[in-house]
CSV table of C-alpha atoms in Angstrom, one decimal:
chain,number,residue,atom,x,y,z
A,14,MET,CA,62.8,-96.1,89.9
A,15,SER,CA,60.3,-93.8,91.9
A,16,TYR,CA,57.3,-94.7,94.0
A,17,ALA,CA,54.3,-92.4,94.2
A,18,GLU,CA,51.6,-92.6,96.8
A,19,PRO,CA,48.3,-93.8,95.6
A,20,HIS,CA,46.6,-90.8,97.1
A,21,ASP,CA,48.7,-88.3,94.9
A,22,SER,CA,47.9,-90.2,91.7
A,23,GLY,CA,44.2,-90.2,92.3
A,24,ARG,CA,44.4,-86.4,92.8
A,25,ARG,CA,46.3,-85.9,89.6
A,26,LEU,CA,43.7,-88.1,87.7
A,27,SER,CA,40.7,-86.0,89.0
A,28,GLY,CA,42.5,-82.7,88.2
A,29,LEU,CA,43.1,-84.0,84.6
A,30,LEU,CA,39.5,-85.0,84.1
A,31,LEU,CA,38.4,-81.6,85.4
A,32,VAL,CA,40.6,-79.8,82.7
A,33,VAL,CA,39.3,-82.1,80.0
A,34,ALA,CA,35.8,-81.4,81.0
A,35,LEU,CA,36.4,-77.6,80.9
A,36,HIS,CA,37.9,-77.9,77.5
A,37,VAL,CA,34.9,-79.9,76.2
A,38,VAL,CA,32.5,-77.2,77.6
A,39,VAL,CA,34.5,-74.4,76.0
A,40,VAL,CA,34.6,-76.2,72.6
A,41,TYR,CA,30.9,-77.0,72.9
A,42,ALA,CA,30.2,-73.3,73.6
A,43,LEU,CA,32.2,-72.2,70.6
A,44,VAL,CA,30.6,-74.6,68.2
A,45,HIS,CA,26.9,-73.8,69.3
A,46,GLY,CA,27.4,-70.0,69.5
A,47,LEU,CA,26.5,-69.8,73.1
A,48,ALA,CA,29.2,-67.4,73.8
A,49,ARG,CA,28.3,-65.2,70.9
A,50,LYS,CA,24.7,-64.9,72.1
A,51,ILE,CA,25.7,-64.0,75.6
A,52,VAL,CA,27.9,-61.3,74.1
A,53,GLU,CA,25.0,-59.9,72.0
A,54,VAL,CA,22.6,-59.9,74.9
A,55,VAL,CA,25.1,-57.8,77.0
A,56,ARG,CA,25.7,-55.4,74.1
A,57,ASN,CA,22.1,-54.6,73.3
A,58,PRO,CA,21.4,-51.0,74.6
A,59,LEU,CA,18.4,-50.2,76.7
A,60,GLU,CA,15.9,-48.2,74.9
A,61,THR,CA,14.1,-45.3,76.8
A,62,LYS,CA,10.9,-43.6,75.6
A,63,ILE,CA,9.4,-40.3,76.8
A,64,VAL,CA,5.6,-40.5,76.9
A,65,GLU,CA,4.0,-37.2,76.4
A,66,GLU,CA,0.8,-36.4,78.2
A,67,ILE,CA,-2.2,-36.2,75.9
A,68,LYS,CA,-4.1,-33.1,76.5
A,69,PRO,CA,-7.9,-33.2,75.9
A,70,PRO,CA,-9.2,-31.2,73.0
A,71,PRO,CA,-10.6,-27.6,73.8
A,72,PRO,CA,-14.4,-27.4,74.0
A,73,ASP,CA,-16.2,-26.2,71.0
A,74,LYS,CA,-17.1,-22.5,70.9
A,75,PRO,CA,-20.7,-21.7,70.9
A,76,PRO,CA,-21.9,-20.2,67.5
A,77,PRO,CA,-22.4,-16.4,67.2
A,78,PRO,CA,-25.9,-15.2,67.7
A,79,PRO,CA,-27.9,-14.4,64.5
A,80,PRO,CA,-28.1,-10.8,63.3
A,81,PRO,CA,-31.4,-8.9,64.3
A,82,LYS,CA,-33.9,-8.8,61.5
A,83,LEU,CA,-34.6,-5.3,60.3
A,84,ALA,CA,-38.2,-4.5,59.1
A,85,ALA,CA,-38.5,-2.6,55.9
A,86,PRO,CA,-39.8,1.1,56.2
A,87,PRO,CA,-43.2,1.7,54.8
A,88,PRO,CA,-43.2,3.4,51.3
A,89,PRO,CA,-43.7,7.1,51.5
A,90,TYR,CA,-47.2,8.4,50.7
A,91,ILE,CA,-47.3,10.4,47.4
A,92,PRO,CA,-50.6,12.3,47.0
A,93,PRO,CA,-52.1,11.8,43.4
A,94,PRO,CA,-51.7,14.9,41.0
A,95,GLU,CA,-54.6,17.0,40.3
A,96,ILE,CA,-55.3,17.0,36.5
A,97,SER,CA,-57.7,19.6,35.0
A,98,ILE,CA,-58.9,18.9,31.5
A,99,GLN,CA,-60.1,21.8,29.6
A,100,VAL,CA,-62.3,21.2,26.5
A,101,PRO,CA,-61.6,23.7,23.8
A,102,GLN,CA,-64.6,25.5,22.5
A,103,THR,CA,-64.6,25.7,18.8
A,104,ALA,CA,-66.6,28.1,16.8
A,105,PRO,CA,-69.3,26.8,14.4
A,106,THR,CA,-67.8,26.2,10.8
A,107,ILE,CA,-69.4,27.6,7.7
A,108,THR,CA,-69.2,25.4,4.7
A,109,ALA,CA,-70.0,26.8,1.2
A,110,VAL,CA,-70.9,24.6,-1.8
A,111,THR,CA,-69.7,25.5,-5.2
A,112,LYS,CA,-69.6,23.8,-8.6
A,113,VAL,CA,-66.3,25.5,-9.7
A,114,ARG,CA,-63.4,23.1,-9.7
A,115,PRO,CA,-60.4,24.4,-8.1
A,116,PRO,CA,-57.3,24.7,-10.3
A,117,GLU,CA,-54.9,21.8,-10.3
A,118,PRO,CA,-51.3,22.5,-8.9
A,119,PRO,CA,-48.6,22.8,-11.6
A,120,PRO,CA,-46.6,19.6,-12.2
A,121,PRO,CA,-43.1,19.7,-10.6
A,122,PRO,CA,-40.3,20.8,-12.8
A,123,ALA,CA,-38.6,17.9,-14.7
A,124,LYS,CA,-35.0,17.0,-13.5
A,125,PRO,CA,-32.5,17.7,-16.1
A,126,ALA,CA,-31.0,14.6,-17.7
A,127,PRO,CA,-27.6,13.5,-16.7
A,128,PRO,CA,-24.8,14.4,-19.1
A,129,ALA,CA,-23.9,11.6,-21.4
A,130,PRO,CA,-20.7,9.7,-20.5
A,131,PRO,CA,-17.7,10.5,-22.8
A,132,PRO,CA,-17.1,7.9,-25.5
A,133,PRO,CA,-14.4,5.2,-24.5
A,134,PRO,CA,-11.0,6.0,-26.1
A,135,LYS,CA,-10.6,4.1,-29.1
A,136,ALA,CA,-8.1,1.1,-29.1
A,137,HIS,CA,-4.8,1.8,-30.9
A,138,VAL,CA,-4.7,-0.2,-33.9
A,139,PRO,CA,-0.9,-0.5,-35.1
A,140,VAL,CA,-0.3,0.3,-38.7
A,141,ARG,CA,1.5,-2.6,-40.1
A,142,THR,CA,3.2,-3.0,-43.6
A,143,ALA,CA,4.5,-6.2,-45.2
A,144,PRO,CA,8.1,-6.4,-46.3
A,145,VAL,CA,8.8,-5.5,-49.9
A,146,VAL,CA,10.3,-8.3,-52.0
A,147,ASP,CA,11.4,-7.2,-55.5
A,148,ALA,CA,13.0,-10.0,-57.4
A,149,ALA,CA,14.2,-7.4,-60.2
A,150,ALA,CA,16.3,-5.7,-57.6
A,151,CYS,CA,18.2,-8.9,-56.8
A,152,ASP,CA,21.3,-10.0,-58.9
A,153,LYS,CA,20.5,-13.5,-60.2
A,154,PRO,CA,23.0,-16.1,-58.9
A,155,PRO,CA,25.1,-18.0,-61.6
A,156,TYR,CA,23.7,-21.2,-63.0
A,157,PRO,CA,25.5,-24.2,-61.4
A,158,SER,CA,27.9,-25.7,-64.0
A,159,ALA,CA,27.0,-29.3,-63.0
A,160,ALA,CA,23.2,-28.5,-63.4
A,161,LEU,CA,23.9,-27.2,-66.9
A,162,ARG,CA,25.8,-30.2,-67.9
A,163,ALA,CA,23.0,-32.4,-66.4
A,164,ASN,CA,20.4,-30.2,-68.2
A,165,GLU,CA,18.6,-29.5,-64.8
A,166,SER,CA,16.0,-26.8,-64.6
A,167,GLY,CA,12.9,-25.8,-62.4
A,168,VAL,CA,11.3,-23.2,-60.1
A,169,VAL,CA,12.3,-22.9,-56.3
A,170,LEU,CA,10.1,-21.4,-53.6
A,171,LEU,CA,12.0,-19.8,-50.9
A,172,SER,CA,10.9,-18.2,-47.6
A,173,PHE,CA,13.3,-16.1,-45.7
A,174,LEU,CA,13.6,-13.9,-42.7
A,175,ILE,CA,14.4,-10.1,-43.4
A,176,ASP,CA,16.1,-8.1,-40.8
A,177,VAL,CA,15.4,-4.5,-40.0
A,178,ASN,CA,18.3,-3.4,-42.2
A,179,GLY,CA,16.9,-5.4,-45.2
A,180,SER,CA,19.3,-8.2,-45.2
A,181,VAL,CA,18.4,-12.0,-45.1
A,182,LEU,CA,19.0,-13.7,-41.7
A,183,GLU,CA,17.9,-17.3,-42.7
A,184,SER,CA,16.1,-19.0,-45.4
A,185,ARG,CA,14.3,-22.4,-46.1
A,186,VAL,CA,13.0,-24.2,-49.2
A,187,GLU,CA,9.2,-24.4,-49.2
A,188,ARG,CA,9.0,-26.0,-52.7
A,189,SER,CA,11.9,-27.6,-54.4
A,190,SER,CA,12.8,-27.5,-58.0
A,191,GLY,CA,13.5,-31.1,-57.9
A,192,TYR,CA,17.2,-30.7,-57.9
A,193,ARG,CA,19.3,-30.1,-54.8
A,194,ARG,CA,22.0,-28.1,-56.7
A,195,LEU,CA,19.5,-25.7,-58.0
A,196,ASP,CA,17.8,-25.3,-54.5
A,197,GLU,CA,21.1,-24.5,-52.7
A,198,ALA,CA,22.2,-22.1,-55.5
A,199,ALA,CA,18.9,-20.2,-55.1
A,200,ARG,CA,19.4,-19.9,-51.2
A,201,ASN,CA,22.9,-18.7,-51.7
A,202,GLY,CA,21.7,-16.0,-54.2
A,203,LEU,CA,19.5,-14.4,-51.4
A,204,SER,CA,22.7,-12.9,-50.0
A,205,LEU,CA,23.0,-10.7,-53.1
A,206,CYS,CA,19.5,-9.1,-52.5
A,207,LYS,CA,18.5,-6.1,-50.4
A,208,PHE,CA,14.9,-6.0,-49.3
A,209,ARG,CA,12.6,-3.3,-47.6
A,210,PRO,CA,11.8,-4.7,-44.1
A,211,ALA,CA,8.2,-4.8,-42.6
A,212,THR,CA,7.1,-2.0,-40.4
A,213,VAL,CA,4.7,-1.4,-37.5
A,214,ASP,CA,3.8,2.2,-36.8
A,215,GLY,CA,6.6,3.2,-39.2
A,216,LYS,CA,9.3,1.3,-37.2
A,217,PRO,CA,11.0,-1.5,-39.1
A,218,ILE,CA,10.7,-5.1,-37.6
A,219,ARG,CA,11.8,-8.5,-38.6
A,220,ASP,CA,9.4,-10.4,-40.8
A,221,TRP,CA,9.2,-13.3,-43.3
A,222,GLY,CA,9.0,-13.0,-47.1
A,223,ARG,CA,8.8,-15.2,-50.2
A,224,ILE,CA,10.5,-15.3,-53.6
A,225,GLU,CA,10.6,-17.7,-56.5
A,226,TYR,CA,13.7,-18.5,-58.5
A,227,GLU,CA,13.2,-20.0,-62.0
A,228,TRP,CA,16.1,-21.9,-63.3
A,229,LYS,CA,15.9,-22.2,-67.1
A,230,ILE,CA,18.5,-23.1,-69.7
A,231,GLN,CA,18.5,-20.7,-72.6
């Protein structure tokens, strides 16, 4: 068991209170940012400015003097020209009066008539000849046997295209005999014929011709 003096305990208590008070002040400063404000005030640099001396503007220059006015020289004197007018002296004219009429001047010669223009060339008219279709020169096709048995007869009108060599290129029935067998037999009979082709200026051309086939039972 230890015994301390009352004076030493009071000193310890006051020192403890001082330490606590310092801690409270430090904590308060940290909380409210007082320390940071002090640091920022210390850190702010000092700004220095150089003020230039403002010079007064130069005085305005006086305007140049106006150019001297030059007077125009007087116009030169030109003396008027001397003009002398001479009146021609004409001799007195003698006029004679006569009742004889003077002859009339001959008429001017007539201009020759321009030559007549040459006649225009005549248009060429081609000479055309029709094909020659001679039924007598054709071999008659045989009578269809079925048409004979059926006693069929009639006249067929055919149109056909004649080539430049006289052969038949195509044909068609313009008027039927009334029987199909007789019409087809007549068309086939055209292959047995040779015709004279049509011409233009003597040159053979293709053209159409006509022929009739008569089918008649003897």
